[in-house]
Tab-separated table of C-alpha atoms in Angstrom:
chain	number	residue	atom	x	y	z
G	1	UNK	CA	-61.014	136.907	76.978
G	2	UNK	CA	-64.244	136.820	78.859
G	3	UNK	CA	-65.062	139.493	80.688
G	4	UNK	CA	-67.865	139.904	83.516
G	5	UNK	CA	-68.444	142.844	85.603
G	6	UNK	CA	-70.191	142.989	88.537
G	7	UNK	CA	-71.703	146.198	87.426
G	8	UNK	CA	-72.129	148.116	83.764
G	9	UNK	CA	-73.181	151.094	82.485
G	10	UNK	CA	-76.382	150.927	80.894
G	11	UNK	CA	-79.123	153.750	79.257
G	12	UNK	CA	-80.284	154.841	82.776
G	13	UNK	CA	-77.066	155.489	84.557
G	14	UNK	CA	-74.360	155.732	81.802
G	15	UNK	CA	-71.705	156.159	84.407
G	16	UNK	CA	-72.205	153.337	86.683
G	17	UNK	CA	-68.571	151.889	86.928
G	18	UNK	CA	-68.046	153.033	83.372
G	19	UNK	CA	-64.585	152.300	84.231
G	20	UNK	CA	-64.596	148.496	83.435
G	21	UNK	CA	-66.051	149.328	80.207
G	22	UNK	CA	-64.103	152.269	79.440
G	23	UNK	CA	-60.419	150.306	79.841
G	24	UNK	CA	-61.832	147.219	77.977
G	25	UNK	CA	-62.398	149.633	75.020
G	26	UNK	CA	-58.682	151.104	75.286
G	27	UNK	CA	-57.543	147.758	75.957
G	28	UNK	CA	-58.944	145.949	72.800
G	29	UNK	CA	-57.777	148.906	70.714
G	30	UNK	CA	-54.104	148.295	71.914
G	31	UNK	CA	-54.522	144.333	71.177
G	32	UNK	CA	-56.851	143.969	67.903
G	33	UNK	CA	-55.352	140.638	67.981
G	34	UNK	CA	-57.064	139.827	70.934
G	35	UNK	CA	-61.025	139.403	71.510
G	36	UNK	CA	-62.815	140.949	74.680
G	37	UNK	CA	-66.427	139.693	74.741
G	38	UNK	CA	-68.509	141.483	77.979
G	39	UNK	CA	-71.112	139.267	79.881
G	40	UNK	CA	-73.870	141.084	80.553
G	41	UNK	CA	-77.038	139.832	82.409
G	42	UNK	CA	-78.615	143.274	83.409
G	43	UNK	CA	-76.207	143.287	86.476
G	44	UNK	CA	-77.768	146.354	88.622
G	45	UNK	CA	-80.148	147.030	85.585
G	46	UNK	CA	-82.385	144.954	86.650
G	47	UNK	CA	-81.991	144.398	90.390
G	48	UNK	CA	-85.798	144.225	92.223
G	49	UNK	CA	-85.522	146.018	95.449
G	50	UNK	CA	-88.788	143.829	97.084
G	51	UNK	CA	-88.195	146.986	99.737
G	52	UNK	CA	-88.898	149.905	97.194
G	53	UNK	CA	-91.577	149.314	95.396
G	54	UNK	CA	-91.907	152.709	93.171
G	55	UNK	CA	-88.192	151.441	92.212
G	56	UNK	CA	-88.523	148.025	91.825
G	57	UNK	CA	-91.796	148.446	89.911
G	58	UNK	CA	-89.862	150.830	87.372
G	59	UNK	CA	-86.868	148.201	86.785
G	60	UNK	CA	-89.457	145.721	86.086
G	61	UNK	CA	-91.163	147.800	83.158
G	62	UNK	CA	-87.359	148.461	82.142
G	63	UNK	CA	-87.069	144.614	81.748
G	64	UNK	CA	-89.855	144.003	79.916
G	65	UNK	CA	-88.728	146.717	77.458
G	66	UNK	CA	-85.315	145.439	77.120
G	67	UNK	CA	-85.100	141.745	77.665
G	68	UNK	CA	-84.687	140.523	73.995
G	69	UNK	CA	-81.240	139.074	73.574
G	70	UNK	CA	-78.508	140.846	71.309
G	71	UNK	CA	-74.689	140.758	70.546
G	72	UNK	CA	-73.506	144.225	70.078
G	73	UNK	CA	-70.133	145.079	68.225
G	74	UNK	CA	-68.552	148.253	69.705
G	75	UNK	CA	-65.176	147.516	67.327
G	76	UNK	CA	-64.237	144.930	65.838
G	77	UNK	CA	-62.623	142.825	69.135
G	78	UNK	CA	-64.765	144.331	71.267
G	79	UNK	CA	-67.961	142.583	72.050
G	80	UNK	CA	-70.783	142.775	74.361
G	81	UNK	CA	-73.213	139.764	74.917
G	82	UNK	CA	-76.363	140.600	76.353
G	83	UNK	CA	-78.974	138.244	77.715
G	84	UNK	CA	-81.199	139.821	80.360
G	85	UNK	CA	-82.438	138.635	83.799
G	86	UNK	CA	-84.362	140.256	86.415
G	87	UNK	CA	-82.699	139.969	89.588
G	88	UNK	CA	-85.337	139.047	92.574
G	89	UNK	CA	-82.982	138.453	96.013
G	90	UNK	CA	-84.482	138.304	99.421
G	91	UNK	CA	-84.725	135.638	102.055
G	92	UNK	CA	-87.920	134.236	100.947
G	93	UNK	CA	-86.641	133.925	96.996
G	94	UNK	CA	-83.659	133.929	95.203
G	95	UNK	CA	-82.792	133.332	91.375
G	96	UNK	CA	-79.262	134.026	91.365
G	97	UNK	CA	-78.875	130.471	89.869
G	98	UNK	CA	-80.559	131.847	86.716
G	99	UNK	CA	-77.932	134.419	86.458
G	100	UNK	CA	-75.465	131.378	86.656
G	101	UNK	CA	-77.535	130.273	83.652
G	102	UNK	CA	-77.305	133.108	81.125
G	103	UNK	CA	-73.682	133.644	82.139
G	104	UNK	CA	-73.385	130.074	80.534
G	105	UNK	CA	-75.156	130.794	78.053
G	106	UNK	CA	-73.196	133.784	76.986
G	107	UNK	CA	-70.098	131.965	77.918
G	108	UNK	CA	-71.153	128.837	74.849
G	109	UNK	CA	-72.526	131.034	72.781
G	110	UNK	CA	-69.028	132.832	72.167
G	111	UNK	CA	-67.517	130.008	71.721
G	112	UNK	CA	-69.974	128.763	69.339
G	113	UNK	CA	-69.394	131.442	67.227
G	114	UNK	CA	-65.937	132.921	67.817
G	115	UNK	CA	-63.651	130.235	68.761
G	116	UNK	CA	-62.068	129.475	72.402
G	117	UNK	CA	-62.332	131.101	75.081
G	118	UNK	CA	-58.615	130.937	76.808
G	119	UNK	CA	-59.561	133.218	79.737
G	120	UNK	CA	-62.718	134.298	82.111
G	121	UNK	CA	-61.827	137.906	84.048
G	122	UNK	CA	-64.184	139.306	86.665
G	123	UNK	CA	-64.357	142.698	87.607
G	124	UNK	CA	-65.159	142.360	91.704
G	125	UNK	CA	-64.877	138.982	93.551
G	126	UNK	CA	-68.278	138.668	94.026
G	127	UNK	CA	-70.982	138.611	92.001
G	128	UNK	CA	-68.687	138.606	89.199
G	129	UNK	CA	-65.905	136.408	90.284
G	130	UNK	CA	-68.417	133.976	91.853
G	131	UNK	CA	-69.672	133.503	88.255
G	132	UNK	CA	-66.319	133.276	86.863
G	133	UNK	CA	-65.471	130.262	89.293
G	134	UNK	CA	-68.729	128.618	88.600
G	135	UNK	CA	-67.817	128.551	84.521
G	136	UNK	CA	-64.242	127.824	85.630
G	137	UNK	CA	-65.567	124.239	87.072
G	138	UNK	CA	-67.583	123.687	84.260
G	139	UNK	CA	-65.142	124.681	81.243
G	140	UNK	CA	-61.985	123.964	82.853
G	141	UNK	CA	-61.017	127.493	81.672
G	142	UNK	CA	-58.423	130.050	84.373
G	143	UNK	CA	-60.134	132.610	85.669
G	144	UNK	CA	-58.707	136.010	87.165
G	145	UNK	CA	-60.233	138.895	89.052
G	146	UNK	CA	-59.484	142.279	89.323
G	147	UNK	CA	-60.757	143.772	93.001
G	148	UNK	CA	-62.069	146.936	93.334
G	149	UNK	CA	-63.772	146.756	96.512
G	150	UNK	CA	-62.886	149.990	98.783
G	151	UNK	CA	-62.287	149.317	101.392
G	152	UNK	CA	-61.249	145.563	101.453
G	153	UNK	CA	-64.187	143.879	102.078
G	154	UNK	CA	-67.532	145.790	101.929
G	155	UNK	CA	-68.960	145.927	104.811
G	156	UNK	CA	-71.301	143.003	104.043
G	157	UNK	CA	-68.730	140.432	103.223
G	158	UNK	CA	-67.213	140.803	106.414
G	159	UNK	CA	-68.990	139.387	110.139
G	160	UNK	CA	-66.977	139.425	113.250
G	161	UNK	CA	-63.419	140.246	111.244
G	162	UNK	CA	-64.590	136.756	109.106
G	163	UNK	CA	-64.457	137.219	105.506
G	164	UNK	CA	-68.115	135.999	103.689
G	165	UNK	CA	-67.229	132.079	102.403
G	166	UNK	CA	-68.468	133.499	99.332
G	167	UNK	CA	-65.215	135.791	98.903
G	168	UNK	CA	-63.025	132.963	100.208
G	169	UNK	CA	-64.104	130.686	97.745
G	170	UNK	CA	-63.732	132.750	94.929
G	171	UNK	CA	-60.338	134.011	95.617
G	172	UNK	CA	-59.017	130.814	96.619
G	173	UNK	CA	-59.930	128.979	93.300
G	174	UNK	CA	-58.559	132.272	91.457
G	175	UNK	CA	-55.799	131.762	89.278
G	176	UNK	CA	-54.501	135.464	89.824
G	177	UNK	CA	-56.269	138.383	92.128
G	178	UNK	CA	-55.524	141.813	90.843
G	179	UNK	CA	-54.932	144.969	93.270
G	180	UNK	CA	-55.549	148.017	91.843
G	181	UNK	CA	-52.919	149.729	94.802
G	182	UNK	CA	-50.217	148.467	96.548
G	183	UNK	CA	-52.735	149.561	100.205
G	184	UNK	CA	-55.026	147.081	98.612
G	185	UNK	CA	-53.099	144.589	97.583
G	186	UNK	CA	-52.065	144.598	101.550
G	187	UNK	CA	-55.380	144.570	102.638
G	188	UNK	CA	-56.327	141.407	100.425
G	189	UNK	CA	-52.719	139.994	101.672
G	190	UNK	CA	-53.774	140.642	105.356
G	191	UNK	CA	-56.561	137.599	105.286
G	192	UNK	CA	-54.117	135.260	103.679
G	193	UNK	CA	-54.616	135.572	99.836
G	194	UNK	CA	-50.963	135.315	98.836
G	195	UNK	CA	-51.779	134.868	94.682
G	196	UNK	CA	-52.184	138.896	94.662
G	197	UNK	CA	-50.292	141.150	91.794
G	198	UNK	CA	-50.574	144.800	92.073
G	199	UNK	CA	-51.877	146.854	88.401
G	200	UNK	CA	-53.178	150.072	89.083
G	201	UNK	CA	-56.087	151.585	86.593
G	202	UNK	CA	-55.689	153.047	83.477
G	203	UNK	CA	-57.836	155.843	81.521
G	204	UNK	CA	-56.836	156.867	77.636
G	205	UNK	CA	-54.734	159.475	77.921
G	206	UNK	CA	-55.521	160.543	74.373
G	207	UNK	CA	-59.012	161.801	75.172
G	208	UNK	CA	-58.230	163.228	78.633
G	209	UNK	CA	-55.484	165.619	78.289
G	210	UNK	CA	-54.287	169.176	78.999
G	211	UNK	CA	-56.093	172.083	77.232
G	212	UNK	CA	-54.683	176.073	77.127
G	213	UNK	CA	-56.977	177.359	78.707
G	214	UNK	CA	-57.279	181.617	79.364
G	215	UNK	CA	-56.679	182.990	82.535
G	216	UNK	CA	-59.470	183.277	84.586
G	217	UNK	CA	-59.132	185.675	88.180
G	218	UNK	CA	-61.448	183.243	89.935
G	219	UNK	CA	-59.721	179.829	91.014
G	220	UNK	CA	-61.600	177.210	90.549
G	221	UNK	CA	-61.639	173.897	92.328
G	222	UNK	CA	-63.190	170.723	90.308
G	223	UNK	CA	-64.963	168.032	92.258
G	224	UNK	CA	-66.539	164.681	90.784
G	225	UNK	CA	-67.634	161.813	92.396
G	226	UNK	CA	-70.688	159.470	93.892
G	227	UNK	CA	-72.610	161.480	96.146
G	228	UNK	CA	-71.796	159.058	99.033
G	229	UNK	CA	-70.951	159.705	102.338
G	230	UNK	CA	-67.516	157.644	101.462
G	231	UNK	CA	-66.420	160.412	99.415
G	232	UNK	CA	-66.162	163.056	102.397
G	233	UNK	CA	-68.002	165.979	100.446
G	234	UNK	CA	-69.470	167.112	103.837
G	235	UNK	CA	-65.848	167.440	104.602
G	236	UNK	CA	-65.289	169.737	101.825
G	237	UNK	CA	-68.502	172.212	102.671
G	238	UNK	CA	-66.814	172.396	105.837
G	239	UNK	CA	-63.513	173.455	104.667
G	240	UNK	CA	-65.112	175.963	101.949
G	241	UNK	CA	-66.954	177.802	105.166
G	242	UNK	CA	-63.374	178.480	106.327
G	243	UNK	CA	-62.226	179.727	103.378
G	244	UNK	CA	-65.095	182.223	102.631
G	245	UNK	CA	-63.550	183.801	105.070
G	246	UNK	CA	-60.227	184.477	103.463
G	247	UNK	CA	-61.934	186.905	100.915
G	248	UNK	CA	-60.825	184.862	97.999
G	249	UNK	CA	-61.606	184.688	94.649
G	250	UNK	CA	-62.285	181.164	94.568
G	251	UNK	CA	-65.559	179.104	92.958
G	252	UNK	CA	-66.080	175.492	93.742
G	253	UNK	CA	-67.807	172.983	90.968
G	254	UNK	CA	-69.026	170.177	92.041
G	255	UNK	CA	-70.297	167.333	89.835
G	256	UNK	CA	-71.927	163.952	90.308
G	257	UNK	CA	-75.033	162.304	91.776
G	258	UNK	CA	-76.207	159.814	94.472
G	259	UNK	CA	-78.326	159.531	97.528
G	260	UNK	CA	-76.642	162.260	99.506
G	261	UNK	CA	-76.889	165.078	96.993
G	262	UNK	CA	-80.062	167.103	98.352
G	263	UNK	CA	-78.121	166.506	102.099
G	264	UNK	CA	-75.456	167.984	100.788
G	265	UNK	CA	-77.308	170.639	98.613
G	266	UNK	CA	-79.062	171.734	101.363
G	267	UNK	CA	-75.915	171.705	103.920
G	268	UNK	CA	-74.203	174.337	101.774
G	269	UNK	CA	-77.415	176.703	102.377
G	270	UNK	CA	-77.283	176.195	105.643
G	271	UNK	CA	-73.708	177.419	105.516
G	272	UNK	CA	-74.273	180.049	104.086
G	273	UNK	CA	-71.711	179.143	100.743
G	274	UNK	CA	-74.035	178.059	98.232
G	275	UNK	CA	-73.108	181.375	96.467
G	276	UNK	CA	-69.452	179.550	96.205
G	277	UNK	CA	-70.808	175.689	95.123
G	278	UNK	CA	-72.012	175.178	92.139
G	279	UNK	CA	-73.396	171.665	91.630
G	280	UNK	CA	-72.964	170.354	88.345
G	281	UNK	CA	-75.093	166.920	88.604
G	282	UNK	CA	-74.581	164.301	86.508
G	283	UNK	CA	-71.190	164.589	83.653
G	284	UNK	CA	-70.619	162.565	81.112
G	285	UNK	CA	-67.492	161.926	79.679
G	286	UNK	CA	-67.303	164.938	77.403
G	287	UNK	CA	-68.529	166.867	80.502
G	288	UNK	CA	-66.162	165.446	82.993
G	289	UNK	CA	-63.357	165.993	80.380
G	290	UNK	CA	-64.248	170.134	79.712
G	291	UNK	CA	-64.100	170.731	83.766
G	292	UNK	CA	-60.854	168.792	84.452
G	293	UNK	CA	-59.469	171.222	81.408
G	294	UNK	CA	-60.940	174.262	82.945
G	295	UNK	CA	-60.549	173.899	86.509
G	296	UNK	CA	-57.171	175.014	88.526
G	297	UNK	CA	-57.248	172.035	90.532
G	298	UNK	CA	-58.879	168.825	91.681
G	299	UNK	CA	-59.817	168.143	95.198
G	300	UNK	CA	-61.509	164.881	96.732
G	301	UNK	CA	-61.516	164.347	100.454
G	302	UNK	CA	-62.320	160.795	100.514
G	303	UNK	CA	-62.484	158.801	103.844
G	304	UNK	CA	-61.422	155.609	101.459
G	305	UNK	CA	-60.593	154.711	98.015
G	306	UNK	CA	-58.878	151.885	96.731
G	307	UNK	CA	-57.457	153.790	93.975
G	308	UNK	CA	-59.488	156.602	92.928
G	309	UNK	CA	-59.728	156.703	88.904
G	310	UNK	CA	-60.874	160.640	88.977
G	311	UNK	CA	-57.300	161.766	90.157
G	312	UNK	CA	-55.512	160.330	87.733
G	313	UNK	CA	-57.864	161.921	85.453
G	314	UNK	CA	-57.413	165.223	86.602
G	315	UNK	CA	-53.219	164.867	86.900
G	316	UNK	CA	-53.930	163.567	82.725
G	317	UNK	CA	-55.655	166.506	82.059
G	318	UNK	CA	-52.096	168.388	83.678
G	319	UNK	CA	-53.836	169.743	86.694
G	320	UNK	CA	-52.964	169.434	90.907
G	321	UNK	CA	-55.137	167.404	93.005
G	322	UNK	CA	-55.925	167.599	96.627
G	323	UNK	CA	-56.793	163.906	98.181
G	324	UNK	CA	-56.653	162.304	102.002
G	325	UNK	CA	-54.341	159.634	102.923
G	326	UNK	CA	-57.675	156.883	102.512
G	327	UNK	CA	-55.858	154.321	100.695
G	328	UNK	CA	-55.346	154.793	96.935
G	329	UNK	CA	-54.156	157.993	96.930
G	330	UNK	CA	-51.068	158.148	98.939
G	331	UNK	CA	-49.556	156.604	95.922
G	332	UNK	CA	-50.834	158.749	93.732
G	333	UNK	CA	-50.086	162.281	94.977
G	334	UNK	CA	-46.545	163.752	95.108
G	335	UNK	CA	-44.848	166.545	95.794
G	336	UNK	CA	-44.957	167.944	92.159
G	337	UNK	CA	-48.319	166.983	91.718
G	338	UNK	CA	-50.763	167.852	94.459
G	339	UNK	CA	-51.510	167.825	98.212
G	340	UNK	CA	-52.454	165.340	100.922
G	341	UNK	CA	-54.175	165.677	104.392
G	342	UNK	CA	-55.605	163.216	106.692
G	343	UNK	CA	-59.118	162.027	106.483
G	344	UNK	CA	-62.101	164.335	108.215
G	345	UNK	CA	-59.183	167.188	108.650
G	346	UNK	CA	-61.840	170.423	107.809
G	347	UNK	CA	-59.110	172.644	108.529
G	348	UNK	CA	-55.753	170.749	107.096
G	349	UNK	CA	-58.122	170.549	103.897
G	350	UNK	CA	-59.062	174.535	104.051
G	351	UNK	CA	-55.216	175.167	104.292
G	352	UNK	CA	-54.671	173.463	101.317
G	353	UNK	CA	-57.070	175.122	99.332
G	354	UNK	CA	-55.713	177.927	100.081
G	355	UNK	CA	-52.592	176.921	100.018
G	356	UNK	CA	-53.529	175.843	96.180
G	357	UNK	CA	-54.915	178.880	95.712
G	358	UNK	CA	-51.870	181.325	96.908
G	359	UNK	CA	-49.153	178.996	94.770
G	360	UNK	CA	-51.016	178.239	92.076
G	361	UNK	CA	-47.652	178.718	89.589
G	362	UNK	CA	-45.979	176.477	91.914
G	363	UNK	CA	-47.404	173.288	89.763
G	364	UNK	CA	-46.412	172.507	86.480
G	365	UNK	CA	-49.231	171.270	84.182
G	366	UNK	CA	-46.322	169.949	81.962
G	367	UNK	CA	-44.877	168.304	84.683
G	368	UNK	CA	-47.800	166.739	86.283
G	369	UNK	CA	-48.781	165.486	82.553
G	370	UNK	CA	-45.583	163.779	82.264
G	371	UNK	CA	-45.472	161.909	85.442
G	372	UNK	CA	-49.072	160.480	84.679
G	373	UNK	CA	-47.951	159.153	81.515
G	374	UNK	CA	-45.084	157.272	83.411
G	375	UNK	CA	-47.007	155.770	85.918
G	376	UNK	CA	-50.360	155.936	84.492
G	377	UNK	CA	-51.178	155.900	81.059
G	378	UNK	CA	-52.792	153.194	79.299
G	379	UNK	CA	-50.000	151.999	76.660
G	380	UNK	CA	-47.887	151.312	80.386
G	381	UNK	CA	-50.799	149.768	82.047
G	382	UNK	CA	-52.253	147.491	79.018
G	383	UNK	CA	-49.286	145.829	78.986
G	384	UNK	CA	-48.731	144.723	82.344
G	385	UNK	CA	-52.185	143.406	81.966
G	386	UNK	CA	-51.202	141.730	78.562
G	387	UNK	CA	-48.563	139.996	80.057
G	388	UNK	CA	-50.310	138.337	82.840
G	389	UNK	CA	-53.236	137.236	80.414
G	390	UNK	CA	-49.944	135.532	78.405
G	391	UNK	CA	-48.840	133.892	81.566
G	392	UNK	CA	-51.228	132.077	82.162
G	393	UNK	CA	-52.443	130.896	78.661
């Protein structure tokens, strides 16, 4: 299988959409017999924004440090090909077509060296799926793509209610489009896609799990995501001023980076509940794994998500979430495992903090553990997955 992602984790931002490479990992260790190999190009590595030159000049010196070539073996089915090239895209130039390039080049050198390739998937329709259709013409080889674009399209793919021809193109050549929620899935359906299956995201259920934990008198609320304004974390300062007046012994954590973290820093001073927030910055996974554990319960008050990977982290680790009804989650949350309120509600969400807070013993970690691994867990996921990529071999 060859896999390209639109984006990748690299040295400088370790958790950029460490998803895709995350349930590769879990994937190839449930199939040994199968081999992943992971195109990478540099993706957002080495993207020049002609606009920001204290950036782009610092992703240039990052290229020239790492643009040498190499194959590395994270297991032994597991494979990432790396061959580096500095993204320049504005309306005077443009060099996607040398992307194109060392995607081929990737693509013939695995099978140079490993054998066949019987299948190209793409993580997002476009760049990555617009790559994947471009080797598809050449090598005659299916290609699939799993769509994680919340909400369905960006912004920028979309003109007047007219999907970009770029999108149309690639997912009417694709041999299968994967939703990762049935609210996606209708969203693709609604432009007239009809080759759509519905697999939700997986995480490894092994690494994030429940934890005894003592009891702690403060209740504390977990919160991870991309400091965005699409996450609603404005929404959430709101709801926390409400609260502090309650008198409760409550502590909010909130972890994660992005370009609205100092507004939103700086929002909680002004009010007046920075002594309740306490911003954790960027988590790895070891991090992120220790404050599911410890926290009482998980809250996001997104305004969309097409899934929303963090919950089901949370309801792995055995713990209640709180989420909006923005897409992903309404399938997610039930009544045994968490809350729901509309998007932008500051006081539906206060309520059910508190709420949380006053029947905490009303959730079952055990419970909410076992419904994950029903629904959720990789060994059920993985194999959905496996038998599509048998379908169509």
């Amino acid at each position: 299988i060859f896999i390209i992602p639109s984006i990748y984790p690299y040295n400088e931002n370790p958790s950029s959409v460490i998803f895709v490479r995350e349930q590769s990992l879990i994937f190839s260790k449930l199939y040994p017999e199968l081999n992943l190999f992971i195109n990478l190009y540099g993706q957002e590595q080495f993207k020049i924004p002609i606009s920001k030159p204290n950036i782009a000049l610092k992703r240039f010196f990052n290229y020239l440090k790492n643009n040498t070539k190499k194959v590395t073996f994270i297991n032994n089915n597991f494979i990432e090909i790396y061959n580096p090239i500095i993204q320049i895209s504005n309306k005077f130039f443009n060099n996607f077509n040398r992307i194109i390039d060392a995607t081929i080049e990737n693509y013939q050198f695995v099978e140079k060296y490993f054998g066949k390739i019987n299948l190209i998937h793409s993580h997002f329709s476009y760049p990555a799926g617009f790559l994947a259709m471009q080797l598809s013409k050449i090598f005659k080889t299916k290609f699939i793509i799993t769509e994680h674009m919340g909400p369905f399209p960006f912004p920028e793919f979309l003109k007047n209610n007219i999907l970009d021809n770029r999108i149309i193109q690639v997912l009417d050549n694709a041999n299968r489009i994967i939703a990762v929620s049935k609210y996606q899935k209708l969203q693709i359906e609604t432009f007239g896609f009809k080759n759509v299956v519905y697999i939700p995201n997986y995480i490894d259920e092994t690494i994030f799990c429940p934890l005894k934990t003592e009891n702690n008198n403060i209740f504390t609320f977990f919160t991870l995501c991309l400091m965005s304004e699409q996450k609603g974390i404005d929404t959430l300062l709101k709801a926390i001023k409400i609260i502090k007046g309650f008198n409760l012994n409550v502590k909010f954590k909130i972890g994660g980076y992005g370009p609205f973290l100092k507004k939103y820093q700086d929002y909680s001073k002004t009010l007046n509940i920075e002594n309740m927030v306490e911003w954790l910055g960027p988590l790895n996974q070891k991090q992120k794994i220790i404050e599911y554990q410890k926290c009482d319960c998980f809250v996001l008050p997104s305004r969309h998500e097409s899934f929303g990977i963090v919950y089901i982290e949370a309801l792995a680790c055995g713990k209640p979430i709180i989420a909006t009804k923005c897409g992903g989650p309404e399938e997610i949350v039930n009544n045994s495992n968490g809350i729901l309120i509309e998007i932008d509600d500051v006081k539906g969400l206060a309520d059910a903090l508190k709420t949380m807070i006053l029947n905490k013993n009303n959730f079952n970690s055990e419970i909410i553990r076992q419904d994950f691994l029903e629904r959720y867990s990789s060994k059920i996921i993985c194999k959905k997955l496996f038998n599509l990529y048998k379908s169509l071999n």
